[in-house]
Coordinates of C-alpha atoms in Angstrom, one line a residue:
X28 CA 15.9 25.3 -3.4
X29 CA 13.8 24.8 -0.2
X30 CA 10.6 25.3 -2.4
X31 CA 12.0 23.0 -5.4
X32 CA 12.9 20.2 -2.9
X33 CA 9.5 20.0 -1.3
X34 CA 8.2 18.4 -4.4
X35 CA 11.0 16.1 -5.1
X36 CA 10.3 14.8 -1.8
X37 CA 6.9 14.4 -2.3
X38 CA 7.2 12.9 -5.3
X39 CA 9.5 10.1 -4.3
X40 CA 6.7 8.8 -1.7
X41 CA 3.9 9.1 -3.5
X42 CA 5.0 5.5 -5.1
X43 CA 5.1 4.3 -1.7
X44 CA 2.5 2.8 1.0
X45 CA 3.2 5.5 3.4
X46 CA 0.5 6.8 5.5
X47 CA -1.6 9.3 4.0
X48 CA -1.1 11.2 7.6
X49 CA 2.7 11.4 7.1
X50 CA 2.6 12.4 3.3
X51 CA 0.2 15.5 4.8
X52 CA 2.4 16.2 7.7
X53 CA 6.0 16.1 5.4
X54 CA 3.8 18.5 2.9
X55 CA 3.1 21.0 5.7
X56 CA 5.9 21.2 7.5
X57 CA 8.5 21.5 4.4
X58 CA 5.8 24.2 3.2
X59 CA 6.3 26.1 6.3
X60 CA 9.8 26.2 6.0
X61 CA 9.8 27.2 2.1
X62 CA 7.8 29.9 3.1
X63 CA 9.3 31.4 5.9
X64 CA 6.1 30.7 7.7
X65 CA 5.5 29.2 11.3
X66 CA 2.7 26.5 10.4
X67 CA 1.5 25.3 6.8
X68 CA -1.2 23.2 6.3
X69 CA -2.6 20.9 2.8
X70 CA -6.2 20.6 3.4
X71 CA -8.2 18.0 1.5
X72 CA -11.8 18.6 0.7
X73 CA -13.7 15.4 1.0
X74 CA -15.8 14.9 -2.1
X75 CA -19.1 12.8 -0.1
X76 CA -19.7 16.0 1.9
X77 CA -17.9 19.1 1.1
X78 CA -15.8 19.1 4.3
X79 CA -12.1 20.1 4.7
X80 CA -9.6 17.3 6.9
X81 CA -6.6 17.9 7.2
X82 CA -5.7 13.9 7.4
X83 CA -7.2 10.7 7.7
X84 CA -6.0 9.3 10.9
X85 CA -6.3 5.7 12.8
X86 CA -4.8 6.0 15.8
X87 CA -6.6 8.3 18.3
X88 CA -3.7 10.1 19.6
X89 CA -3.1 11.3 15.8
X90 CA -6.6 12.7 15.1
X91 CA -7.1 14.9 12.1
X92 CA -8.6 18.6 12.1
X93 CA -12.3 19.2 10.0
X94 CA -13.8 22.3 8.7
X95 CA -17.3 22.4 7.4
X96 CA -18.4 22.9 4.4
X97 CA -17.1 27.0 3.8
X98 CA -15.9 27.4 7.5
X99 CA -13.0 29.8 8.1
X100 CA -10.9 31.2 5.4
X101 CA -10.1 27.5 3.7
X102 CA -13.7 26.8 3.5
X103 CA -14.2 29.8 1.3
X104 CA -11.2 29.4 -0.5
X105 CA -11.8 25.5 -1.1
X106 CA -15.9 27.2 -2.3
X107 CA -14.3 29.9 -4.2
X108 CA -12.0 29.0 -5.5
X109 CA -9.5 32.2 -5.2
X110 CA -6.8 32.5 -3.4
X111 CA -6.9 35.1 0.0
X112 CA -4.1 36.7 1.4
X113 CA -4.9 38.0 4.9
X114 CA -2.6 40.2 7.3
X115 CA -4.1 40.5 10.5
X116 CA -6.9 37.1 10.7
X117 CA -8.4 38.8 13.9
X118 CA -9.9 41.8 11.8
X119 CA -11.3 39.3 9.1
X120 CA -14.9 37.6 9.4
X121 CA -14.3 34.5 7.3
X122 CA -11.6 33.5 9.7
X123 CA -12.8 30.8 12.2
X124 CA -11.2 31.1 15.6
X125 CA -11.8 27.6 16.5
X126 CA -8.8 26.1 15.0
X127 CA -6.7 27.9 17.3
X128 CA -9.0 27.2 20.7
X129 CA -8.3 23.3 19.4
X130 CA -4.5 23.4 18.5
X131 CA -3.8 26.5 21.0
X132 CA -1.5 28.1 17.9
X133 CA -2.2 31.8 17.8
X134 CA -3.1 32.6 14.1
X135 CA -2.2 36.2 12.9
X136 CA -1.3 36.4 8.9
X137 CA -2.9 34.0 6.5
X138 CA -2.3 33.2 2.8
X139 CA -4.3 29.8 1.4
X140 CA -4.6 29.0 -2.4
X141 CA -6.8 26.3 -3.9
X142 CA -5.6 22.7 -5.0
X143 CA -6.4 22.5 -8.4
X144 CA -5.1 21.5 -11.9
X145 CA -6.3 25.3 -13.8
X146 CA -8.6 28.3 -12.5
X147 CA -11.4 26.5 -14.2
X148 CA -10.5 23.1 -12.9
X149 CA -12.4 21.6 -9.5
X150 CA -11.2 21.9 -6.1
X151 CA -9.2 19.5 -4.5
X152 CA -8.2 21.0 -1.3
X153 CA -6.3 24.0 0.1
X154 CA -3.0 24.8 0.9
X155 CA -2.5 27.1 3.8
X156 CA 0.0 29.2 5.6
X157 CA 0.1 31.0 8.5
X158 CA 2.3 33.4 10.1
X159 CA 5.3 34.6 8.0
X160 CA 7.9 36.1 9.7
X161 CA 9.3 39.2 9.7
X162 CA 5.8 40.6 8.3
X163 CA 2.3 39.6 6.0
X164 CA 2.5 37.8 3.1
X165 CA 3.5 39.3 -0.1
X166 CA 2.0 39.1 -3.7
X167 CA 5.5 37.0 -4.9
X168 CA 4.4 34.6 -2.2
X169 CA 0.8 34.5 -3.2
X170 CA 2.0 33.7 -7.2
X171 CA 4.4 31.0 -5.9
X172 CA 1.7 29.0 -3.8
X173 CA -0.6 29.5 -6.8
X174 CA 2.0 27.4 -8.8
X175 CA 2.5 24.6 -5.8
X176 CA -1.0 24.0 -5.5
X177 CA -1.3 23.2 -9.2
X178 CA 1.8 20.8 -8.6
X179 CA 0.3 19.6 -5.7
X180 CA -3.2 18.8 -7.2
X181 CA -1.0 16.8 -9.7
X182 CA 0.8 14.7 -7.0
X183 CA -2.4 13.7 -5.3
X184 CA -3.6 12.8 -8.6
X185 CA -0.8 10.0 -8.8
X186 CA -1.9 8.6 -4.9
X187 CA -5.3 7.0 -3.7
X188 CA -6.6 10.3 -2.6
X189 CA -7.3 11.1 -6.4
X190 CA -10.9 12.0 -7.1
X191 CA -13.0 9.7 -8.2
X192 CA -15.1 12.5 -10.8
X193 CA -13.0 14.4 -12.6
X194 CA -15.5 17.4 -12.7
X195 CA -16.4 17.3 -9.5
X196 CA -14.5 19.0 -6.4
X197 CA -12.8 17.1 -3.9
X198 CA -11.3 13.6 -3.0
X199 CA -12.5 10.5 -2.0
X200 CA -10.5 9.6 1.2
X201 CA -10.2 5.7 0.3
X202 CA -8.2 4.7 3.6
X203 CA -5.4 6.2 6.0
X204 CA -2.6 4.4 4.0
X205 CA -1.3 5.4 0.1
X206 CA -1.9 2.7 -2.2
X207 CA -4.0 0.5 0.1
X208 CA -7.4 0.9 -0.5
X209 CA -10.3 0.0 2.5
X210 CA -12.2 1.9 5.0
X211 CA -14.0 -0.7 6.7
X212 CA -14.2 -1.9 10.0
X213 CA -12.5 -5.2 9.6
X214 CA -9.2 -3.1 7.6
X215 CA -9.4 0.0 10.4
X216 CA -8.8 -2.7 13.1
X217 CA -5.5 -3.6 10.7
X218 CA -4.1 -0.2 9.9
X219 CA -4.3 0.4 13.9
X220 CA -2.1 -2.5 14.2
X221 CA 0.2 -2.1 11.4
X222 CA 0.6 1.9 12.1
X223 CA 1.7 0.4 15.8
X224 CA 4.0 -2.2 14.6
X225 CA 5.4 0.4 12.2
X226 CA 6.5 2.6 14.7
X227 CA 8.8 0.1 16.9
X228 CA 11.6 -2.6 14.8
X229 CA 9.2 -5.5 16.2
X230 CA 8.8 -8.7 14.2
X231 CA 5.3 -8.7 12.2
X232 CA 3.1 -12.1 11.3
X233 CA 0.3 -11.2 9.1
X234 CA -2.0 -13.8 8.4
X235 CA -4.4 -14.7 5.8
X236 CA -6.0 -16.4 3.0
X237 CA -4.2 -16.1 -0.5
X238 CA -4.7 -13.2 -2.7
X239 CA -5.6 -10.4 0.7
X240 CA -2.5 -8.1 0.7
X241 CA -0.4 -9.5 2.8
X242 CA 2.8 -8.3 0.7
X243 CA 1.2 -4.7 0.3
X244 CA 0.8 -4.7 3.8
X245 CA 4.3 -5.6 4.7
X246 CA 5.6 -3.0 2.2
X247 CA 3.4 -0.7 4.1
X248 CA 5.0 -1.7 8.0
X249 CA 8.5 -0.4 6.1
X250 CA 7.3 2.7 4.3
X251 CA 5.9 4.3 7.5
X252 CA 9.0 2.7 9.4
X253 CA 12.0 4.9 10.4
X254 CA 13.8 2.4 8.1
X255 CA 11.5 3.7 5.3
X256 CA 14.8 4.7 3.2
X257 CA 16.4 1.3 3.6
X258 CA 15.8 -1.7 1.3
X259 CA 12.6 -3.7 1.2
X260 CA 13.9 -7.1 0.1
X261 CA 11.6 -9.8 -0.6
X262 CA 12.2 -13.6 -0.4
X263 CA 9.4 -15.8 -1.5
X264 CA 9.7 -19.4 0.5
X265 CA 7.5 -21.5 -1.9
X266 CA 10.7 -20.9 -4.1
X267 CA 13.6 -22.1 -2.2
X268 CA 14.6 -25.7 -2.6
X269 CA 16.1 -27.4 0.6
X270 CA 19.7 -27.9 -0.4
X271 CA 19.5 -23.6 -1.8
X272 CA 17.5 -22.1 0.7
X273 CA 20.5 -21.6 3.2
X274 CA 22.3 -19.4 0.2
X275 CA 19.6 -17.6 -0.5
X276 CA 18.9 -16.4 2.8
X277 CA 22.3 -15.9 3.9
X278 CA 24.6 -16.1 1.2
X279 CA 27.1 -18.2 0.4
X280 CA 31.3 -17.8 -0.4
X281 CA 33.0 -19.3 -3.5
X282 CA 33.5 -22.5 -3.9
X283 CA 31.4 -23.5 -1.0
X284 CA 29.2 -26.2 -3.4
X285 CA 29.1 -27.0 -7.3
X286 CA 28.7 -24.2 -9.2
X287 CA 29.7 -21.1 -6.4
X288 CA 32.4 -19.5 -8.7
X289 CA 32.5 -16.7 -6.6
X290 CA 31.0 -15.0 -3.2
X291 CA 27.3 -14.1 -3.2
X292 CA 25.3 -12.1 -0.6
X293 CA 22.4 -13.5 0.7
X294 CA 18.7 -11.8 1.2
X295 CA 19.9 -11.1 5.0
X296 CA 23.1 -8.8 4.2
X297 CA 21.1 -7.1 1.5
X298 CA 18.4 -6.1 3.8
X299 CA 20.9 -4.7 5.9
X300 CA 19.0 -1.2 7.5
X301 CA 15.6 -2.0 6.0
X302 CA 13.3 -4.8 6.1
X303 CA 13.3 -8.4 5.2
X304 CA 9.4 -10.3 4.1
X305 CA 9.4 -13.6 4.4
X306 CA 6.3 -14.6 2.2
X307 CA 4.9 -18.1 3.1
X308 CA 7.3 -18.5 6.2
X309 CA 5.3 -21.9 6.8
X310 CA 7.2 -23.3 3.4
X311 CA 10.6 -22.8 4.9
X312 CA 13.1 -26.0 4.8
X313 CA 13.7 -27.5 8.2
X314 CA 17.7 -26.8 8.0
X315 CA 16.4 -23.4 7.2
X316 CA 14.0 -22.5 9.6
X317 CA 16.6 -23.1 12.8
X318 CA 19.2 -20.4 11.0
X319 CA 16.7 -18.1 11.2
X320 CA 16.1 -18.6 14.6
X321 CA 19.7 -17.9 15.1
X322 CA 19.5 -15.1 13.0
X323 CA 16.7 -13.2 15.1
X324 CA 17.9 -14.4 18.4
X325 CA 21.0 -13.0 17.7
X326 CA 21.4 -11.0 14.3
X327 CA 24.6 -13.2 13.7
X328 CA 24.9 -15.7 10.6
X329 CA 27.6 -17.1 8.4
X330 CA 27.1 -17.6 4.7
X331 CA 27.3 -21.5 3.6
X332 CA 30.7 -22.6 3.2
X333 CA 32.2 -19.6 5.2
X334 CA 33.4 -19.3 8.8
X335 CA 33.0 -15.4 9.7
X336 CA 30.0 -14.7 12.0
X337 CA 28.3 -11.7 10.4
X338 CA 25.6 -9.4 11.6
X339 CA 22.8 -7.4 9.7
X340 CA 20.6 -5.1 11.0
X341 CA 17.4 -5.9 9.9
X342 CA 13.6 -5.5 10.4
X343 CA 11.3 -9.0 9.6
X344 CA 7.9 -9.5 8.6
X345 CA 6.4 -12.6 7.1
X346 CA 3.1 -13.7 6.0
X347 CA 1.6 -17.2 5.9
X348 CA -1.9 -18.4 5.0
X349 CA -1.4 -21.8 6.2
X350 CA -2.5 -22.8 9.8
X351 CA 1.3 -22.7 11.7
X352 CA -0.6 -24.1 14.5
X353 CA -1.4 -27.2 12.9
X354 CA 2.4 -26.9 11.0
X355 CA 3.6 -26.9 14.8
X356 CA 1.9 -29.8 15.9
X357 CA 2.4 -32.2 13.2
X358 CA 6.6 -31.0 13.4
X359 CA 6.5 -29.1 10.0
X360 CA 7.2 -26.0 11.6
X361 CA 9.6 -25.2 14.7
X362 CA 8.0 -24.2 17.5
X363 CA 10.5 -22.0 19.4
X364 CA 10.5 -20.0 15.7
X365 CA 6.9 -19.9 15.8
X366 CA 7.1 -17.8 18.7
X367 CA 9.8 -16.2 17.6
X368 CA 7.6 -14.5 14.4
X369 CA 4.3 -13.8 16.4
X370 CA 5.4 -11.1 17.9
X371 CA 2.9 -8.5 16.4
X372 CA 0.4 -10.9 14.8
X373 CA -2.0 -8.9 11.9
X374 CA -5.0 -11.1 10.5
X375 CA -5.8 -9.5 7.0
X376 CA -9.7 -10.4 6.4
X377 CA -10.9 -11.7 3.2
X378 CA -12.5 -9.3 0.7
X379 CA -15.7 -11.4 1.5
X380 CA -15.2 -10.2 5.2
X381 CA -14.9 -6.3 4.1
X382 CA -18.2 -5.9 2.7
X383 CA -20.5 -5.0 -0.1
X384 CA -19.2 -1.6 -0.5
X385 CA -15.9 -2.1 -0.4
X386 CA -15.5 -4.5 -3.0
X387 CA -17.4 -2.0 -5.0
X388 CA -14.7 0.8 -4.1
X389 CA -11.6 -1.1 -4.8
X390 CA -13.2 -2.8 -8.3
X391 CA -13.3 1.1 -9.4
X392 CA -10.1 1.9 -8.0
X393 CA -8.5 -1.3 -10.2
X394 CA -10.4 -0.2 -13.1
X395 CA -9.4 3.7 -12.9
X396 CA -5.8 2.0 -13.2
X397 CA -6.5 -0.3 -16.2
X398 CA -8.4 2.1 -18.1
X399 CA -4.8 4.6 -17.6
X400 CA -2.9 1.3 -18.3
X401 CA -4.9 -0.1 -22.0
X402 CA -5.6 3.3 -22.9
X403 CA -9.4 2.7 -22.3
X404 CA -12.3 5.6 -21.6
X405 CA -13.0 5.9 -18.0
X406 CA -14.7 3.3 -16.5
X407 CA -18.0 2.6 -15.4
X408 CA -19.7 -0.1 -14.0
X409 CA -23.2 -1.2 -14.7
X410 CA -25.9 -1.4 -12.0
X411 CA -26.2 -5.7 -12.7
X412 CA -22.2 -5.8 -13.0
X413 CA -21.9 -4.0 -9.1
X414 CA -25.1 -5.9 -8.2
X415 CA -22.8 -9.2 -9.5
X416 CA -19.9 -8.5 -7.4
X417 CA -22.1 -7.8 -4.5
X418 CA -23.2 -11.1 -4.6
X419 CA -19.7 -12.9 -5.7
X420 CA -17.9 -14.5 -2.5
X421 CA -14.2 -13.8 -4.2
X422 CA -12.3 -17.3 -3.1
X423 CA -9.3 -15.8 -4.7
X424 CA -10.0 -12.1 -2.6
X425 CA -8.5 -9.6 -3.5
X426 CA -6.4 -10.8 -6.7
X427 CA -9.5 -12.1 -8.4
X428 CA -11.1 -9.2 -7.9
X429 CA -7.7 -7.3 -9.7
X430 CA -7.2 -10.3 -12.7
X431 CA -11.3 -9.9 -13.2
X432 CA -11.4 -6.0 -13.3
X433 CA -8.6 -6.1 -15.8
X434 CA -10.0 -8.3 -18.1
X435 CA -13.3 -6.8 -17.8
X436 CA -11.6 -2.9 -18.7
X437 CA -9.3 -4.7 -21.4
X438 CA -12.7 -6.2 -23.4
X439 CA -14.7 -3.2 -22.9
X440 CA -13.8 -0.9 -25.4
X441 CA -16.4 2.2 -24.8
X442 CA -15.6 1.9 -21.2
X443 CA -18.3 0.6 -20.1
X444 CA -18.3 -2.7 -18.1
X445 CA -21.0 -4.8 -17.9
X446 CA -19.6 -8.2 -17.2
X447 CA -19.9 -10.8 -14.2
X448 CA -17.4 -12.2 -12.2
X449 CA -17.1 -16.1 -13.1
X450 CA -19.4 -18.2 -11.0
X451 CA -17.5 -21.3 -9.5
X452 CA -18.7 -25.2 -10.6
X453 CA -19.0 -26.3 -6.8
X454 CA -17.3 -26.2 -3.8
X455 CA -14.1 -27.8 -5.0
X456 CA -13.8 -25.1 -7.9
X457 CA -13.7 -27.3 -11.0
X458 CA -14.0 -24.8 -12.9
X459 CA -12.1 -21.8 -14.5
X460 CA -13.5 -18.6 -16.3
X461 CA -11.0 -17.8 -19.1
X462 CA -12.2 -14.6 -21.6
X463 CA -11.8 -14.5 -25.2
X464 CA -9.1 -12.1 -26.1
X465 CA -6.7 -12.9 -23.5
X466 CA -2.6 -13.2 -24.1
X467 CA -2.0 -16.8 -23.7
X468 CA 1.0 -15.8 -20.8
X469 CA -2.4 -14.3 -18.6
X470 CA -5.2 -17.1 -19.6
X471 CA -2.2 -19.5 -18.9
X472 CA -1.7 -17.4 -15.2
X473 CA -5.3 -17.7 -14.7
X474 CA -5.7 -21.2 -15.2
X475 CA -2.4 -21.6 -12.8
X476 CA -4.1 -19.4 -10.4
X477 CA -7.5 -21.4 -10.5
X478 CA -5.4 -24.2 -10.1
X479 CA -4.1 -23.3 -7.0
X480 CA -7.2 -22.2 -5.5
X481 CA -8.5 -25.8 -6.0
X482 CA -5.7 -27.1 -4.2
X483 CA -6.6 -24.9 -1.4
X484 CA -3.4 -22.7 -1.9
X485 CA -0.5 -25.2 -1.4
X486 CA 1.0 -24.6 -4.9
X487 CA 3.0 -28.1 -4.7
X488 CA -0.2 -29.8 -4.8
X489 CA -1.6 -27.8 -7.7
X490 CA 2.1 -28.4 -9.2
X491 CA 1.4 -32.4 -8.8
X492 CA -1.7 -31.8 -10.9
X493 CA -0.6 -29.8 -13.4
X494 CA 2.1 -31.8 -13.9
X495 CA 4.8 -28.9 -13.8
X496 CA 7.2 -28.1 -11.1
X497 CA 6.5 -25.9 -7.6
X498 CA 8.9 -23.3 -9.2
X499 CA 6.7 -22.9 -12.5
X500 CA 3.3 -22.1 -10.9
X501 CA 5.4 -19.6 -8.5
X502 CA 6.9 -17.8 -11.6
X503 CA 3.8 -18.1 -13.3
X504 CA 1.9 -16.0 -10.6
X505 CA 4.4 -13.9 -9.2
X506 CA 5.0 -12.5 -13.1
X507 CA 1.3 -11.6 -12.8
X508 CA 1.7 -10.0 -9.1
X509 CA 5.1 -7.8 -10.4
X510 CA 2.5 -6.4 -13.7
X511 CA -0.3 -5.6 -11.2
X512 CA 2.2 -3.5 -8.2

């Protein structure tokens, strides 16, 4: 049951933006017990060099081991490609003592397997224990991590640590964090942050322009949280009308206005052990805005039209692209809450900001998850189609980049995609790139979206113009932000 249970666990995070060094860690230490061993290690081979890490870490004090290319009995086995079962280490030449001088565990029996989908297949990493007790490693235990490493190349096919050739060995390490793809300078200086944060229940602010990741990011603070197994409830506050946004947020008991037939919990109580993401906390309501002071001064609040104090336990991160500054000095925006929010402040840079190469990266990341989703051939880019989104300056960041890529897969039907990002009509964006081909639900989202970039992101102005209501362009994008998670 151990040895069942350490894939069920690892299944249920690989969905999750938890931090590649934590999916590693939960790996080997669940390995280790399933095994009877006294240390178990998954190492990944990185595809640009050949190496062997056994993480990807951030944060200094969590820095990750690395083998050369062949070094010590993983490096063979990830360049073999057979599996080695070793009783006494000390007696064997391919075993690197090194390891040990830098972790100062004394290795004695070994038994590593390699990470792959079949015996033909390429190598993805190596999975390694060390140490059974009681005696060596047997050939039962040999045949069952032979099975888990096939099991295991398939769950790290389903996470960003999937390789990016299929016939090629190894992994491309795409960033410290699952889902969240970036290894630049500009996103390293955010996942120290947000790894930080993550660790403590301290109120998060990220900051930034529309369309960077702000909600993936938030989603990403709770997954590597110790309230990871709590809820994750989102409340968006471009949606919440003045007179509703008090129930929405905290609830509200029947009868307590026209139309309450009955009592309704609010976005607080259901966070209740988890975390609560206010998106576009600068579009709060007034009345609003001073119960949530109460609420994180004191984690007390009543629901509208009732007279019992309550109390949830809750985490809170919110995200604004607006300048709360400015809100605060022209009296949109309480001051003593502002404070209250900016307790761990996170400024997610534009993709503009992340560079050449990145934008490259997570265009083929998008498209490797299009192709899956439309049932197209792999994907490849042209030289003049990377050269074109090189050059592009991505107003909408990253979720032009996503709506492009997917309509660039979608109209290339032999996989390969030659096409150029839509070049803007001026500096006030008058115009819209719509392809042939499209559903009229996304060309309609894409308009609204274009819309809303024009209006410099406040989606009541880009409402006023297209003569619809605030709460139609925010369904009209948030249906096309739910299809892309």
């Amino acid at each position: 049951m151990k040895r069942l249970s350490l894939l069920v666990d690892l299944s249920s995070l690989i969905t999750k933006e938890v931090g590649i060094d934590a999916l590693l860690d939960l790996a080997g230490r669940q390995l280790a017990e399933a095994m009877n061993a006294a240390r178990a290690t998954l190492w990944l081979v990185n595809s640009e060099d050949g190496s062997l890490v056994t993480g990807v870490a951030v944060l200094p004090e969590a820095p990750s081991l690395t083998l050369a290319r062949g070094q010590g009995i993983a490096g063979h086995v990830a360049l073999s490609g057979e599996t080695v079962r070793v009783d006494d280490a000390r007696t064997d030449a391919r075993f690197d003592r090194s390891v040990d001088a830098t972790t100062g565990f004394a290795t004695r029996s070994v038994l590593a397997a390699p990470v792959r989908a079949g015996k033909s297949a390429p190598v993805r990493g190596v999975v390694q224990v060390l140490n059974k007790a009681g005696g060596p490693f047997d050939e039962e235990d040999a045949r069952y991590l032979e099975a888990l490493a096939v099991q295991l190349d398939s769950i790290l096919d389903l996470t960003s640590l999937r390789a990016r050739d299929a016939s090629a060995p190894g992994v491309v390490l795409r960033g410290p964090i699952n889902r969240i793809i970036g290894r630049s300078p500009s996103m390293k200086a955010v996942y120290e942050r947000l790894m930080l944060a993550a660790e403590t229940d301290a109120t998060v602010l990220f900051r930034g322009e529309t369309g960077t990741g702000k909600t993936l990011l938030s989603r990403a603070v709770h997954a590597n949280s110790a309230r990871s197994t709590g809820p994750f409830v989102t409340v968006d506050c471009t949606t919440l009308p003045g007179a509703l946004a008090a129930s929405e947020l905290f609830g509200h008991e029947r009868g307590a206005f026209t139309g309450a037939d009955r009592r309704v919990r609010g976005k607080v109580e259901m966070a209740h052990g988890g975390t609560l993401f206010l998106d576009e906390i600068a579009e709060l309501p007034a009345d609003s805005q001073a119960l949530l002071l109460r609420f994180i001064q004191d984690r007390a609040f009543e629901r509208v039209g009732g007279r019992e104090t309550l109390h949830a336990d809750v985490r809170l991160c919110c995200a604004t692209h607006v300048d709360l500054e400015d809100a605060v000095a022209k009296g949109r925006f309480r001051e003593d809450l502002y404070y209250r929010i900016r307790v761990v402040e996170i400024d997610v840079p534009p993709l503009r900001a992340r560079g050449a190469a990145e934008i490259c990266e997570l265009a083929e990341h998008f498209a490797e998850g299009f192709a899956k989703r439309y049932g197209r051939p792999k994907p490849r880019f042209t030289a003049d189609a990377l050269e074109a989104m090189r050059r592009h300056e991505w107003p909408g960041n990253v979720r032009e980049l996503q709506h492009f890529v997917e309509s660039a897969v979608v109209l290339a039907r032999d996989g390969v995609i030659d096409a150029a990002p839509p070049q803007r009509m001026g500096a006030a964006n008058a115009g819209v790139w719509i392809p042939y081909g499209l559903s009229l639900e996304e060309a309609t989202r894409r308009y609204v979206h274009a819309s809303v970039q024009r209006a410099a992101g406040v989606r009541a102005r880009a409402a006023e113009q297209l003569r619809v209501g605030r709460n139609t362009v925010t369904r009209i994008l948030k249906r096309g932000e739910d299809s892309s998670d």
